[in-house]
mmCIF file of C-alpha atoms in Angstrom:
data_model
loop_
_atom_site.group_PDB
_atom_site.id
_atom_site.type_symbol
_atom_site.label_atom_id
_atom_site.label_comp_id
_atom_site.label_asym_id
_atom_site.label_seq_id
_atom_site.Cartn_x
_atom_site.Cartn_y
_atom_site.Cartn_z
ATOM 1 C CA MET A 213 7.133 -61.439 -59.059
ATOM 2 C CA LEU A 214 4.570 -63.853 -57.024
ATOM 3 C CA ALA A 215 3.993 -66.539 -59.546
ATOM 4 C CA GLY A 216 0.661 -67.287 -59.742
ATOM 5 C CA PRO A 217 -0.821 -70.155 -58.263
ATOM 6 C CA ARG A 218 -0.276 -74.353 -59.952
ATOM 7 C CA GLU A 219 -3.028 -75.710 -61.842
ATOM 8 C CA ALA A 220 -3.896 -78.382 -60.438
ATOM 9 C CA PRO A 221 -2.605 -82.032 -61.828
ATOM 10 C CA LYS A 222 -5.811 -82.776 -64.404
ATOM 11 C CA THR A 223 -6.971 -86.954 -63.835
ATOM 12 C CA THR A 224 -6.304 -89.199 -66.578
ATOM 13 C CA ASN A 225 -8.250 -91.271 -68.077
ATOM 14 C CA ARG A 226 -6.362 -93.741 -66.502
ATOM 15 C CA GLN A 227 -5.985 -93.202 -63.084
ATOM 16 C CA ARG A 228 -9.878 -92.941 -63.326
ATOM 17 C CA ASP A 229 -9.452 -96.979 -65.042
ATOM 18 C CA ILE A 230 -7.371 -97.726 -61.457
ATOM 19 C CA ARG A 231 -9.868 -95.896 -59.130
ATOM 20 C CA ASN A 232 -12.950 -97.677 -60.680
ATOM 21 C CA VAL A 233 -11.244 -100.620 -59.974
ATOM 22 C CA GLU A 234 -9.955 -99.606 -56.476
ATOM 23 C CA TYR A 235 -13.639 -98.779 -56.506
ATOM 24 C CA ILE A 236 -15.296 -102.135 -57.212
ATOM 25 C CA GLN A 237 -12.687 -104.334 -55.285
ATOM 26 C CA VAL A 238 -13.852 -103.045 -51.949
ATOM 27 C CA ASN A 239 -17.789 -101.841 -52.189
ATOM 28 C CA TYR A 240 -18.495 -104.872 -55.076
ATOM 29 C CA PRO A 241 -16.684 -108.117 -53.587
ATOM 30 C CA GLU A 242 -19.103 -109.919 -54.919
ATOM 31 C CA GLY A 243 -18.675 -108.486 -58.792
ATOM 32 C CA TYR A 244 -15.662 -109.150 -58.068
ATOM 33 C CA ASN A 245 -14.840 -111.968 -57.625
ATOM 34 C CA MET A 246 -17.672 -113.174 -60.730
ATOM 35 C CA LEU A 247 -15.214 -111.608 -63.044
ATOM 36 C CA LEU A 248 -11.887 -113.097 -61.508
ATOM 37 C CA VAL A 249 -13.903 -116.372 -61.779
ATOM 38 C CA GLY A 250 -14.673 -115.808 -64.992
ATOM 39 C CA HIS A 251 -11.871 -114.690 -66.176
ATOM 40 C CA GLU A 252 -9.978 -118.083 -64.753
ATOM 41 C CA LEU A 253 -12.489 -120.050 -67.226
ATOM 42 C CA ILE A 254 -11.531 -118.306 -69.793
ATOM 43 C CA GLN A 255 -7.964 -118.904 -69.555
ATOM 44 C CA SER A 256 -9.704 -122.921 -69.239
ATOM 45 C CA ILE A 257 -11.524 -122.532 -72.002
ATOM 46 C CA ARG A 258 -8.420 -122.189 -73.741
ATOM 47 C CA ARG A 259 -5.632 -124.165 -72.066
ATOM 48 C CA TYR A 260 -8.474 -126.893 -73.223
ATOM 49 C CA ASP A 261 -7.098 -128.504 -76.137
ATOM 50 C CA GLY A 262 -9.712 -131.224 -77.374
ATOM 51 C CA ALA A 263 -11.016 -134.817 -76.649
ATOM 52 C CA SER A 264 -11.872 -135.368 -80.262
ATOM 53 C CA ASP A 265 -9.274 -137.626 -81.191
ATOM 54 C CA GLU A 266 -9.078 -139.979 -78.138
ATOM 55 C CA ILE A 267 -12.892 -139.983 -78.495
ATOM 56 C CA ARG A 268 -11.870 -141.040 -83.070
ATOM 57 C CA THR A 269 -9.524 -143.661 -81.582
ATOM 58 C CA ALA A 270 -11.653 -145.346 -79.081
ATOM 59 C CA ILE A 271 -14.776 -146.171 -81.261
ATOM 60 C CA SER A 272 -12.436 -146.616 -84.936
ATOM 61 C CA GLN A 273 -10.243 -149.474 -81.459
ATOM 62 C CA PRO A 274 -12.054 -150.205 -78.789
ATOM 63 C CA SER A 275 -10.290 -151.215 -75.647
ATOM 64 C CA SER A 276 -9.900 -150.728 -72.590
ATOM 65 C CA GLU A 277 -6.244 -148.344 -73.301
ATOM 66 C CA ASN A 278 -8.772 -146.508 -75.291
ATOM 67 C CA GLU A 279 -11.944 -146.201 -73.737
ATOM 68 C CA GLU A 280 -9.878 -145.222 -70.832
ATOM 69 C CA ALA A 281 -7.754 -142.922 -72.454
ATOM 70 C CA ALA A 282 -11.065 -140.851 -74.373
ATOM 71 C CA TRP A 283 -12.449 -140.612 -70.801
ATOM 72 C CA ARG A 284 -9.662 -138.491 -69.484
ATOM 73 C CA LYS A 285 -9.893 -136.299 -71.736
ATOM 74 C CA ILE A 286 -13.443 -135.852 -71.518
ATOM 75 C CA CYS A 287 -13.902 -135.489 -67.611
ATOM 76 C CA PRO A 288 -12.134 -131.905 -67.771
ATOM 77 C CA SER A 289 -14.411 -130.928 -70.186
ATOM 78 C CA ALA A 290 -17.384 -131.819 -68.355
ATOM 79 C CA GLN A 291 -15.946 -130.521 -65.232
ATOM 80 C CA LEU A 292 -15.506 -127.401 -67.323
ATOM 81 C CA LEU A 293 -18.860 -126.927 -69.079
ATOM 82 C CA ARG A 294 -20.014 -127.778 -65.276
ATOM 83 C CA LYS A 295 -18.159 -124.412 -64.220
ATOM 84 C CA CYS A 296 -19.621 -122.588 -66.706
ATOM 85 C CA TYR A 297 -23.148 -123.091 -66.530
ATOM 86 C CA GLU A 298 -23.301 -122.584 -62.910
ATOM 87 C CA TYR A 299 -21.172 -119.482 -63.383
ATOM 88 C CA ALA A 300 -24.420 -118.103 -65.882
ATOM 89 C CA GLN A 301 -26.611 -118.742 -62.870
ATOM 90 C CA SER A 302 -24.484 -117.520 -60.989
ATOM 91 C CA ILE A 303 -24.571 -113.957 -63.333
ATOM 92 C CA ASP A 304 -28.760 -113.349 -62.205
ATOM 93 C CA ARG A 305 -26.512 -112.104 -58.186
ATOM 94 C CA ILE A 306 -24.745 -109.954 -59.963
ATOM 95 C CA ILE A 307 -26.382 -108.469 -62.673
ATOM 96 C CA PRO A 308 -29.623 -106.869 -61.202
ATOM 97 C CA SER A 309 -27.410 -105.551 -58.195
ATOM 98 C CA ILE A 310 -25.516 -103.798 -60.441
ATOM 99 C CA LEU A 311 -28.341 -102.504 -62.382
ATOM 100 C CA GLU A 312 -30.540 -100.857 -58.653
ATOM 101 C CA GLU A 313 -27.617 -99.036 -57.648
ATOM 102 C CA LEU A 314 -26.648 -97.523 -61.192
ATOM 103 C CA CYS A 315 -30.769 -96.210 -61.040
ATOM 104 C CA SER A 316 -30.664 -95.226 -57.843
ATOM 105 C CA GLN A 317 -29.083 -92.218 -58.247
ATOM 106 C CA VAL A 318 -29.475 -90.795 -62.596
ATOM 107 C CA ASN A 319 -28.206 -88.105 -62.710
ATOM 108 C CA GLU A 320 -26.891 -86.683 -66.287
ATOM 109 C CA ASN A 321 -24.896 -84.603 -65.086
ATOM 110 C CA ASP A 322 -22.876 -86.880 -63.804
ATOM 111 C CA LEU A 323 -23.488 -90.492 -63.750
ATOM 112 C CA GLY A 324 -20.676 -93.031 -65.527
ATOM 113 C CA ARG A 325 -17.824 -89.455 -64.503
ATOM 114 C CA THR A 326 -17.353 -90.195 -60.712
ATOM 115 C CA ASP A 327 -15.541 -93.161 -59.093
ATOM 116 C CA ARG A 328 -19.057 -95.269 -57.682
ATOM 117 C CA ASN A 329 -20.795 -95.152 -61.182
ATOM 118 C CA ARG A 330 -17.600 -95.243 -63.526
ATOM 119 C CA GLY A 331 -16.943 -99.340 -61.609
ATOM 120 C CA LEU A 332 -20.613 -99.890 -61.975
ATOM 121 C CA ALA A 333 -20.572 -99.255 -65.238
ATOM 122 C CA ARG A 334 -16.445 -101.188 -65.933
ATOM 123 C CA LEU A 335 -17.714 -103.720 -64.003
ATOM 124 C CA LEU A 336 -21.063 -104.580 -66.192
ATOM 125 C CA ALA A 337 -18.968 -104.074 -69.620
ATOM 126 C CA ASP A 338 -16.523 -106.361 -68.043
ATOM 127 C CA LEU A 339 -19.509 -109.154 -66.961
ATOM 128 C CA MET A 340 -20.512 -108.523 -70.091
ATOM 129 C CA GLN A 341 -17.039 -108.992 -71.702
ATOM 130 C CA THR A 342 -16.120 -111.942 -70.093
ATOM 131 C CA ALA A 343 -20.358 -113.618 -71.242
ATOM 132 C CA PHE A 344 -19.094 -112.481 -75.296
ATOM 133 C CA THR A 345 -15.711 -114.306 -75.042
ATOM 134 C CA PHE A 346 -16.839 -117.215 -73.925
ATOM 135 C CA ASP A 347 -19.233 -117.362 -75.857
ATOM 136 C CA ALA A 348 -17.189 -116.742 -78.277
ATOM 137 C CA LEU A 349 -15.241 -120.104 -77.643
ATOM 138 C CA LYS A 350 -17.910 -121.971 -76.561
ATOM 139 C CA GLU A 351 -17.550 -124.491 -79.559
ATOM 140 C CA SER A 352 -14.030 -125.924 -78.123
ATOM 141 C CA ILE A 353 -15.313 -127.623 -75.494
ATOM 142 C CA ALA A 354 -16.260 -130.909 -76.376
ATOM 143 C CA ARG A 355 -20.238 -131.701 -74.832
ATOM 144 C CA SER A 356 -20.070 -135.324 -75.549
ATOM 145 C CA VAL A 357 -20.369 -135.962 -71.748
ATOM 146 C CA ILE A 358 -23.264 -133.613 -69.725
ATOM 147 C CA PRO A 359 -23.353 -134.370 -65.768
ATOM 148 C CA GLN A 360 -26.727 -136.198 -65.920
ATOM 149 C CA ASP A 361 -27.845 -134.798 -62.383
ATOM 150 C CA VAL A 362 -28.328 -131.580 -64.007
ATOM 151 C CA SER A 363 -27.891 -132.300 -68.330
ATOM 152 C CA ASN A 364 -31.292 -131.092 -68.569
ATOM 153 C CA HIS A 365 -31.040 -127.654 -67.679
ATOM 154 C CA MET A 366 -27.441 -127.454 -68.967
ATOM 155 C CA SER A 367 -28.890 -128.886 -72.671
ATOM 156 C CA LEU A 368 -30.912 -125.896 -72.677
ATOM 157 C CA PHE A 369 -28.045 -123.596 -71.681
ATOM 158 C CA TYR A 370 -25.765 -124.686 -74.083
ATOM 159 C CA ALA A 371 -28.302 -124.576 -76.703
ATOM 160 C CA TYR A 372 -28.010 -120.647 -77.216
ATOM 161 C CA HIS A 373 -25.318 -119.447 -79.310
ATOM 162 C CA ASN A 374 -24.896 -117.171 -77.361
ATOM 163 C CA PRO A 375 -25.554 -118.745 -73.858
ATOM 164 C CA MET A 376 -23.440 -116.918 -71.245
ATOM 165 C CA ALA A 377 -24.234 -112.827 -73.154
ATOM 166 C CA LYS A 378 -28.337 -114.712 -72.487
ATOM 167 C CA ALA A 379 -27.778 -114.855 -69.243
ATOM 168 C CA VAL A 380 -27.287 -111.185 -68.501
ATOM 169 C CA VAL A 381 -29.128 -109.709 -70.467
ATOM 170 C CA ASP A 382 -32.094 -112.397 -68.971
ATOM 171 C CA SER A 383 -30.944 -111.416 -66.073
ATOM 172 C CA ALA A 384 -30.880 -107.825 -65.981
ATOM 173 C CA SER A 385 -34.383 -108.163 -68.248
ATOM 174 C CA ASN A 386 -35.941 -109.509 -66.121
ATOM 175 C CA PHE A 387 -34.965 -106.927 -63.133
ATOM 176 C CA ALA A 388 -36.826 -104.606 -65.269
ATOM 177 C CA LYS A 389 -39.704 -105.891 -65.207
ATOM 178 C CA GLU A 390 -40.378 -107.940 -61.638
ATOM 179 C CA SER A 391 -39.164 -104.565 -60.105
ATOM 180 C CA HIS A 392 -41.646 -102.272 -62.527
ATOM 181 C CA THR A 393 -38.799 -100.023 -63.648
ATOM 182 C CA GLU A 394 -38.088 -100.950 -67.538
ATOM 183 C CA ALA A 395 -37.933 -97.388 -68.216
ATOM 184 C CA LEU A 396 -35.292 -95.910 -65.801
ATOM 185 C CA VAL A 397 -33.498 -98.519 -66.708
ATOM 186 C CA LEU A 398 -33.079 -97.380 -69.986
ATOM 187 C CA ASN A 399 -32.643 -94.306 -69.291
ATOM 188 C CA THR A 400 -29.469 -95.395 -66.826
ATOM 189 C CA VAL A 401 -27.947 -97.138 -70.009
ATOM 190 C CA SER A 402 -28.989 -94.505 -72.691
ATOM 191 C CA THR A 403 -26.883 -91.588 -70.515
ATOM 192 C CA LEU A 404 -24.521 -94.244 -69.704
ATOM 193 C CA ALA A 405 -23.731 -94.857 -73.509
ATOM 194 C CA ALA A 406 -23.802 -91.084 -74.775
ATOM 195 C CA GLY A 407 -20.744 -90.795 -72.192
ATOM 196 C CA SER A 408 -18.708 -93.643 -74.468
ATOM 197 C CA PHE A 409 -20.386 -92.780 -77.197
ATOM 198 C CA ASN A 410 -19.040 -88.948 -77.010
ATOM 199 C CA THR A 411 -15.869 -90.174 -75.678
ATOM 200 C CA LEU A 412 -14.743 -91.779 -78.836
ATOM 201 C CA LYS A 413 -16.246 -89.573 -80.741
ATOM 202 C CA GLN A 414 -14.748 -87.315 -80.073
ATOM 203 C CA SER A 415 -11.476 -88.999 -79.703
ATOM 204 C CA LYS A 416 -10.763 -87.592 -75.615
ATOM 205 C CA ALA A 417 -9.848 -91.414 -74.538
ATOM 206 C CA ASP A 418 -5.989 -90.884 -73.746
ATOM 207 C CA SER A 419 -5.661 -94.602 -73.096
ATOM 208 C CA SER A 420 -5.750 -97.297 -75.905
ATOM 209 C CA GLU A 421 -7.864 -99.402 -72.277
ATOM 210 C CA SER A 422 -9.566 -96.409 -71.932
ATOM 211 C CA GLU A 423 -10.662 -96.490 -75.593
ATOM 212 C CA GLN A 424 -11.637 -99.830 -75.645
ATOM 213 C CA LEU A 425 -13.027 -99.911 -72.012
ATOM 214 C CA CYS A 426 -15.716 -97.324 -73.589
ATOM 215 C CA VAL A 427 -16.391 -98.794 -77.112
ATOM 216 C CA PHE A 428 -16.900 -102.109 -74.376
ATOM 217 C CA VAL A 429 -19.497 -99.649 -71.833
ATOM 218 C CA LEU A 430 -21.167 -98.815 -75.202
ATOM 219 C CA VAL A 431 -21.670 -101.950 -76.641
ATOM 220 C CA THR A 432 -22.661 -103.653 -73.514
ATOM 221 C CA CYS A 433 -25.822 -100.749 -73.127
ATOM 222 C CA CYS A 434 -26.791 -101.033 -76.972
ATOM 223 C CA VAL A 435 -27.125 -104.775 -76.163
ATOM 224 C CA LEU A 436 -28.624 -104.604 -72.954
ATOM 225 C CA TYR A 437 -31.437 -101.052 -74.472
ATOM 226 C CA ASP A 438 -32.019 -103.812 -77.230
ATOM 227 C CA TRP A 439 -33.658 -106.848 -75.087
ATOM 228 C CA ILE A 440 -35.145 -105.170 -71.676
ATOM 229 C CA SER A 441 -36.571 -102.775 -74.563
ATOM 230 C CA ALA A 442 -39.908 -103.414 -75.876
ATOM 231 C CA ASP A 443 -39.994 -102.116 -79.141
ATOM 232 C CA GLY A 444 -35.856 -103.351 -79.357
ATOM 233 C CA ILE A 445 -33.106 -100.756 -80.352
ATOM 234 C CA ASN A 446 -33.482 -100.273 -84.351
ATOM 235 C CA SER A 447 -36.944 -98.113 -83.288
ATOM 236 C CA PRO A 448 -38.093 -94.780 -83.365
ATOM 237 C CA GLN A 449 -38.586 -94.529 -80.294
ATOM 238 C CA SER A 450 -35.025 -95.534 -79.188
ATOM 239 C CA THR A 451 -33.315 -93.166 -77.123
ATOM 240 C CA ILE A 452 -29.859 -94.569 -78.531
ATOM 241 C CA ASP A 453 -29.093 -93.843 -82.335
ATOM 242 C CA ILE A 454 -27.512 -97.062 -83.279
ATOM 243 C CA LYS A 455 -26.769 -96.201 -86.711
ATOM 244 C CA ALA A 456 -24.030 -94.179 -85.291
ATOM 245 C CA VAL A 457 -23.330 -95.647 -82.177
ATOM 246 C CA THR A 458 -22.305 -98.870 -85.427
ATOM 247 C CA GLY A 459 -19.946 -96.558 -87.466
ATOM 248 C CA VAL A 460 -18.102 -94.933 -84.003
ATOM 249 C CA VAL A 461 -17.067 -99.113 -82.872
ATOM 250 C CA SER A 462 -16.893 -100.535 -86.597
ATOM 251 C CA GLY A 463 -13.286 -99.614 -86.722
ATOM 252 C CA TYR A 464 -13.206 -102.083 -83.439
ATOM 253 C CA LYS A 465 -11.793 -105.047 -81.878
ATOM 254 C CA LEU A 466 -13.502 -106.988 -79.643
ATOM 255 C CA VAL A 467 -13.369 -110.811 -78.749
ATOM 256 C CA GLU A 468 -11.157 -113.350 -80.140
ATOM 257 C CA SER A 469 -10.896 -110.052 -83.246
ATOM 258 C CA THR A 470 -14.352 -110.277 -84.002
ATOM 259 C CA SER A 471 -15.667 -106.493 -84.491
ATOM 260 C CA ALA A 472 -17.429 -104.359 -82.539
ATOM 261 C CA ASP A 473 -20.249 -103.713 -84.886
ATOM 262 C CA ASN A 474 -20.577 -107.664 -85.851
ATOM 263 C CA ILE A 475 -21.082 -108.518 -81.438
ATOM 264 C CA LEU A 476 -24.252 -106.418 -81.423
ATOM 265 C CA GLN A 477 -25.803 -108.381 -84.614
ATOM 266 C CA THR A 478 -24.659 -111.446 -83.021
ATOM 267 C CA ASN A 479 -25.904 -110.644 -79.868
ATOM 268 C CA PHE A 480 -29.217 -108.032 -80.480
ATOM 269 C CA LYS A 481 -32.893 -109.617 -80.445
ATOM 270 C CA PRO A 482 -33.098 -111.496 -83.523
ATOM 271 C CA ARG A 483 -36.252 -110.060 -85.727
ATOM 272 C CA ARG A 484 -38.849 -111.144 -87.256
#
Protein backbone atom coordinates (compact mmCIF):
# COMPACT_ATOMS: atom_id res chain seq x y z
CA MET A 1 0.00 0.00 0.00
CA LEU A 2 1.44 3.35 -1.01
CA ALA A 3 1.94 5.86 1.75
CA GLY A 4 0.22 9.21 1.37
CA PRO A 5 2.19 12.39 0.87
CA ARG A 6 4.10 13.52 3.91
CA GLU A 7 3.19 16.80 5.49
CA ALA A 8 5.90 19.42 5.35
CA PRO A 9 7.43 19.92 8.79
CA LYS A 10 6.06 22.97 10.54
CA THR A 11 8.37 25.89 11.00
CA THR A 12 8.88 26.55 14.70
CA ASN A 13 8.95 30.00 16.25
CA ARG A 14 12.59 29.36 17.10
CA GLN A 15 13.43 28.75 13.44
CA ARG A 16 11.52 31.87 12.44
CA ASP A 17 13.36 33.88 15.08
CA ILE A 18 16.69 32.77 13.59
CA ARG A 19 15.50 33.76 10.11
CA ASN A 20 14.38 37.13 11.45
CA VAL A 21 17.86 37.86 12.81
CA GLU A 22 19.47 36.74 9.55
CA TYR A 23 17.07 38.95 7.58
CA ILE A 24 18.03 41.99 9.68
CA GLN A 25 21.74 41.26 9.33
CA VAL A 26 21.47 41.18 5.54
CA ASN A 27 18.86 43.86 4.84
CA TYR A 28 19.29 46.30 7.74
CA PRO A 29 22.97 46.19 8.70
CA GLU A 30 22.85 49.68 10.21
CA GLY A 31 20.05 48.63 12.54
CA TYR A 32 21.83 45.38 13.40
CA ASN A 33 25.04 47.28 14.14
CA MET A 34 23.04 49.63 16.37
CA LEU A 35 21.94 46.61 18.38
CA LEU A 36 25.53 45.41 18.76
CA VAL A 37 26.69 48.87 19.88
CA GLY A 38 23.78 49.10 22.30
CA HIS A 39 24.54 45.70 23.81
CA GLU A 40 28.19 46.67 24.27
CA LEU A 41 27.18 49.90 26.01
CA ILE A 42 24.94 47.95 28.37
CA GLN A 43 27.82 45.60 29.19
CA SER A 44 30.12 48.58 29.78
CA ILE A 45 27.60 50.02 32.24
CA ARG A 46 27.34 46.70 34.03
CA ARG A 47 31.14 46.51 34.31
CA TYR A 48 31.49 50.08 35.58
CA ASP A 49 32.21 49.97 39.31
CA GLY A 50 31.64 53.64 40.13
CA ALA A 51 33.83 56.43 41.46
CA SER A 52 32.02 57.53 44.62
CA ASP A 53 34.64 56.18 47.04
CA GLU A 54 37.53 57.84 45.18
CA ILE A 55 35.65 61.15 44.95
CA ARG A 56 34.84 61.14 48.67
CA THR A 57 38.45 60.36 49.52
CA ALA A 58 39.74 63.14 47.25
CA ILE A 59 37.40 65.63 48.97
CA SER A 60 37.96 64.52 52.57
CA GLN A 61 41.69 63.84 52.18
CA PRO A 62 42.92 66.18 49.44
CA SER A 63 46.23 65.18 47.92
CA SER A 64 47.65 64.85 44.43
CA GLU A 65 47.51 61.05 44.69
CA ASN A 66 43.86 61.00 45.78
CA GLU A 67 42.87 63.52 43.13
CA GLU A 68 44.63 61.48 40.46
CA ALA A 69 42.89 58.32 41.65
CA ALA A 70 39.52 60.10 41.46
CA TRP A 71 40.20 61.38 37.94
CA ARG A 72 41.18 57.92 36.78
CA LYS A 73 37.73 56.73 37.86
CA ILE A 74 35.78 59.78 36.65
CA CYS A 75 37.19 59.90 33.12
CA PRO A 76 35.76 56.50 32.07
CA SER A 77 32.41 57.65 33.44
CA ALA A 78 32.50 60.80 31.30
CA GLN A 79 33.44 58.79 28.22
CA LEU A 80 30.66 56.28 28.86
CA LEU A 81 28.10 59.05 29.34
CA ARG A 82 29.12 60.60 26.05
CA LYS A 83 28.97 57.29 24.17
CA CYS A 84 25.47 56.63 25.50
CA TYR A 85 24.37 60.13 24.56
CA GLU A 86 25.76 59.75 21.03
CA TYR A 87 24.04 56.37 20.74
CA ALA A 88 20.72 58.02 21.61
CA GLN A 89 21.27 60.63 18.91
CA SER A 90 21.93 57.96 16.31
CA ILE A 91 18.59 56.29 17.12
CA ASP A 92 16.92 59.10 15.21
CA ARG A 93 18.38 57.69 11.97
CA ILE A 94 17.09 54.18 12.57
CA ILE A 95 13.56 54.36 14.01
CA PRO A 96 12.00 56.35 11.12
CA SER A 97 13.37 53.95 8.52
CA ILE A 98 12.00 50.93 10.42
CA LEU A 99 8.54 52.48 10.77
CA GLU A 100 8.51 53.66 7.17
CA GLU A 101 9.34 50.16 5.94
CA LEU A 102 6.76 48.53 8.20
CA CYS A 103 4.08 50.99 7.10
CA SER A 104 4.87 50.65 3.40
CA GLN A 105 3.09 47.30 3.04
CA VAL A 106 0.49 47.15 5.76
CA ASN A 107 -1.54 43.98 5.43
CA GLU A 108 -3.52 42.75 8.41
CA ASN A 109 -3.36 39.16 7.13
CA ASP A 110 0.40 39.23 6.76
CA LEU A 111 1.88 41.80 9.12
CA GLY A 112 4.06 40.12 11.72
CA ARG A 113 4.21 36.79 9.89
CA THR A 114 6.76 37.15 7.11
CA ASP A 115 10.50 37.25 7.71
CA ARG A 116 10.51 40.90 6.69
CA ASN A 117 7.82 42.09 9.06
CA ARG A 118 8.78 39.82 11.94
CA GLY A 119 12.40 40.87 11.49
CA LEU A 120 11.55 44.57 11.56
CA ALA A 121 9.28 44.09 14.57
CA ARG A 122 12.09 42.26 16.35
CA LEU A 123 14.58 45.00 15.50
CA LEU A 124 12.21 47.65 16.84
CA ALA A 125 11.59 45.66 20.03
CA ASP A 126 15.31 44.91 20.53
CA LEU A 127 16.19 48.61 20.21
CA MET A 128 13.51 49.46 22.74
CA GLN A 129 14.73 46.69 25.05
CA THR A 130 18.19 48.24 24.95
CA ALA A 131 16.62 51.59 25.82
CA PHE A 132 14.66 50.13 28.74
CA THR A 133 17.78 48.39 30.06
CA PHE A 134 19.91 51.52 29.79
CA ASP A 135 17.30 53.58 31.64
CA ALA A 136 17.19 50.97 34.41
CA LEU A 137 20.99 51.00 34.79
CA LYS A 138 21.87 54.65 34.14
CA GLU A 139 21.90 55.65 37.82
CA SER A 140 24.98 53.49 38.31
CA ILE A 141 27.03 55.84 36.12
CA ALA A 142 28.60 58.77 37.94
CA ARG A 143 27.42 61.96 36.25
CA SER A 144 29.66 64.40 38.08
CA VAL A 145 31.73 65.13 34.96
CA ILE A 146 30.16 65.66 31.53
CA PRO A 147 32.29 66.70 28.53
CA GLN A 148 32.05 70.48 28.29
CA ASP A 149 31.51 70.66 24.53
CA VAL A 150 28.20 68.83 24.79
CA SER A 151 27.36 69.49 28.45
CA ASN A 152 24.12 71.41 27.88
CA HIS A 153 22.63 68.85 25.51
CA MET A 154 23.79 65.93 27.62
CA SER A 155 22.48 67.50 30.82
CA LEU A 156 19.05 67.87 29.22
CA PHE A 157 19.21 64.31 27.94
CA TYR A 158 20.06 62.83 31.34
CA ALA A 159 17.51 65.02 33.14
CA TYR A 160 14.72 62.64 32.08
CA HIS A 161 14.09 59.55 34.18
CA ASN A 162 13.98 57.39 31.03
CA PRO A 163 16.17 59.26 28.52
CA MET A 164 16.93 56.41 26.11
CA ALA A 165 13.30 55.28 25.80
CA LYS A 166 12.36 58.92 25.30
CA ALA A 167 14.83 59.12 22.40
CA VAL A 168 13.04 56.19 20.74
CA VAL A 169 9.51 57.51 21.23
CA ASP A 170 10.51 61.05 20.23
CA SER A 171 12.02 59.73 17.01
CA ALA A 172 8.89 57.68 16.24
CA SER A 173 6.52 60.52 17.15
CA ASN A 174 8.42 63.07 15.07
CA PHE A 175 8.47 60.73 12.08
CA ALA A 176 4.72 60.14 12.26
CA LYS A 177 3.97 63.84 12.69
CA GLU A 178 6.35 65.18 10.05
CA SER A 179 5.31 62.58 7.45
CA HIS A 180 1.59 63.03 8.30
CA THR A 181 1.26 59.28 8.80
CA GLU A 182 0.04 59.15 12.41
CA ALA A 183 -3.00 57.02 11.53
CA LEU A 184 -0.92 54.60 9.43
CA VAL A 185 1.77 54.22 12.09
CA LEU A 186 -0.84 53.69 14.81
CA ASN A 187 -2.56 51.05 12.68
CA THR A 188 0.78 49.31 12.08
CA VAL A 189 1.87 49.15 15.73
CA SER A 190 -1.68 48.19 16.74
CA THR A 191 -1.64 45.27 14.29
CA LEU A 192 1.78 44.13 15.51
CA ALA A 193 0.54 44.39 19.09
CA ALA A 194 -2.53 42.29 18.24
CA GLY A 195 -0.36 39.54 16.76
CA SER A 196 1.87 39.36 19.83
CA PHE A 197 -1.09 39.63 22.21
CA ASN A 198 -2.90 36.71 20.55
CA THR A 199 0.25 34.58 20.58
CA LEU A 200 0.64 35.14 24.33
CA LYS A 201 -3.06 34.88 25.13
CA GLN A 202 -3.46 31.61 23.24
CA SER A 203 -0.06 30.22 24.38
CA LYS A 204 1.13 29.72 20.82
CA ALA A 205 4.82 30.47 21.46
CA ASP A 206 6.82 27.25 21.31
CA SER A 207 9.84 28.48 23.25
CA SER A 208 10.56 30.82 26.13
CA GLU A 209 12.67 32.99 23.80
CA SER A 210 9.79 33.46 21.35
CA GLU A 211 7.41 34.13 24.22
CA GLN A 212 9.72 36.78 25.66
CA LEU A 213 10.11 38.37 22.22
CA CYS A 214 6.32 38.63 21.92
CA VAL A 215 6.21 40.41 25.28
CA PHE A 216 8.85 42.90 24.13
CA VAL A 217 7.09 43.54 20.82
CA LEU A 218 3.78 44.03 22.63
CA VAL A 219 5.24 46.40 25.24
CA THR A 220 7.14 48.35 22.58
CA CYS A 221 4.04 48.80 20.43
CA CYS A 222 1.96 49.92 23.41
CA VAL A 223 4.52 52.54 24.45
CA LEU A 224 4.86 53.85 20.90
CA TYR A 225 1.07 53.93 20.45
CA ASP A 226 0.62 55.91 23.66
CA TRP A 227 3.10 58.60 22.61
CA ILE A 228 2.09 58.85 18.95
CA SER A 229 -1.67 58.91 19.58
CA ALA A 230 -3.00 62.34 20.49
CA ASP A 231 -5.49 60.74 22.88
CA GLY A 232 -3.15 58.10 24.30
CA ILE A 233 -3.57 54.38 24.73
CA ASN A 234 -6.05 54.72 27.62
CA SER A 235 -8.61 56.64 25.58
CA PRO A 236 -11.89 55.00 24.46
CA GLN A 237 -10.73 55.49 20.85
CA SER A 238 -7.58 53.40 21.36
CA THR A 239 -7.38 50.29 19.16
CA ILE A 240 -5.25 48.56 21.81
CA ASP A 241 -7.01 47.26 24.92
CA ILE A 242 -4.37 48.21 27.45
CA LYS A 243 -6.21 46.55 30.35
CA ALA A 244 -6.18 43.25 28.51
CA VAL A 245 -2.52 43.75 27.56
CA THR A 246 -1.56 44.46 31.18
CA GLY A 247 -3.32 41.32 32.30
CA VAL A 248 -1.39 39.22 29.78
CA VAL A 249 2.11 40.63 30.41
CA SER A 250 1.94 41.24 34.17
CA GLY A 251 3.65 37.97 35.04
CA TYR A 252 6.71 38.57 32.86
CA LYS A 253 10.00 40.11 33.94
CA LEU A 254 11.73 42.21 31.29
CA VAL A 255 14.81 44.21 32.29
CA GLU A 256 16.66 44.12 35.60
CA SER A 257 13.83 42.00 37.07
CA THR A 258 11.33 44.78 36.38
CA SER A 259 7.87 43.52 35.47
CA ALA A 260 6.43 44.21 32.02
CA ASP A 261 3.42 46.08 33.43
CA ASN A 262 5.74 48.31 35.44
CA ILE A 263 7.80 49.04 32.32
CA LEU A 264 4.57 50.07 30.59
CA GLN A 265 3.47 52.41 33.35
CA THR A 266 6.84 54.13 33.75
CA ASN A 267 7.21 54.73 30.00
CA PHE A 268 3.72 55.92 29.11
CA LYS A 269 3.05 59.63 28.63
CA PRO A 270 2.61 61.54 31.90
CA ARG A 271 -1.10 61.93 32.64
CA ARG A 272 -2.48 65.35 33.45
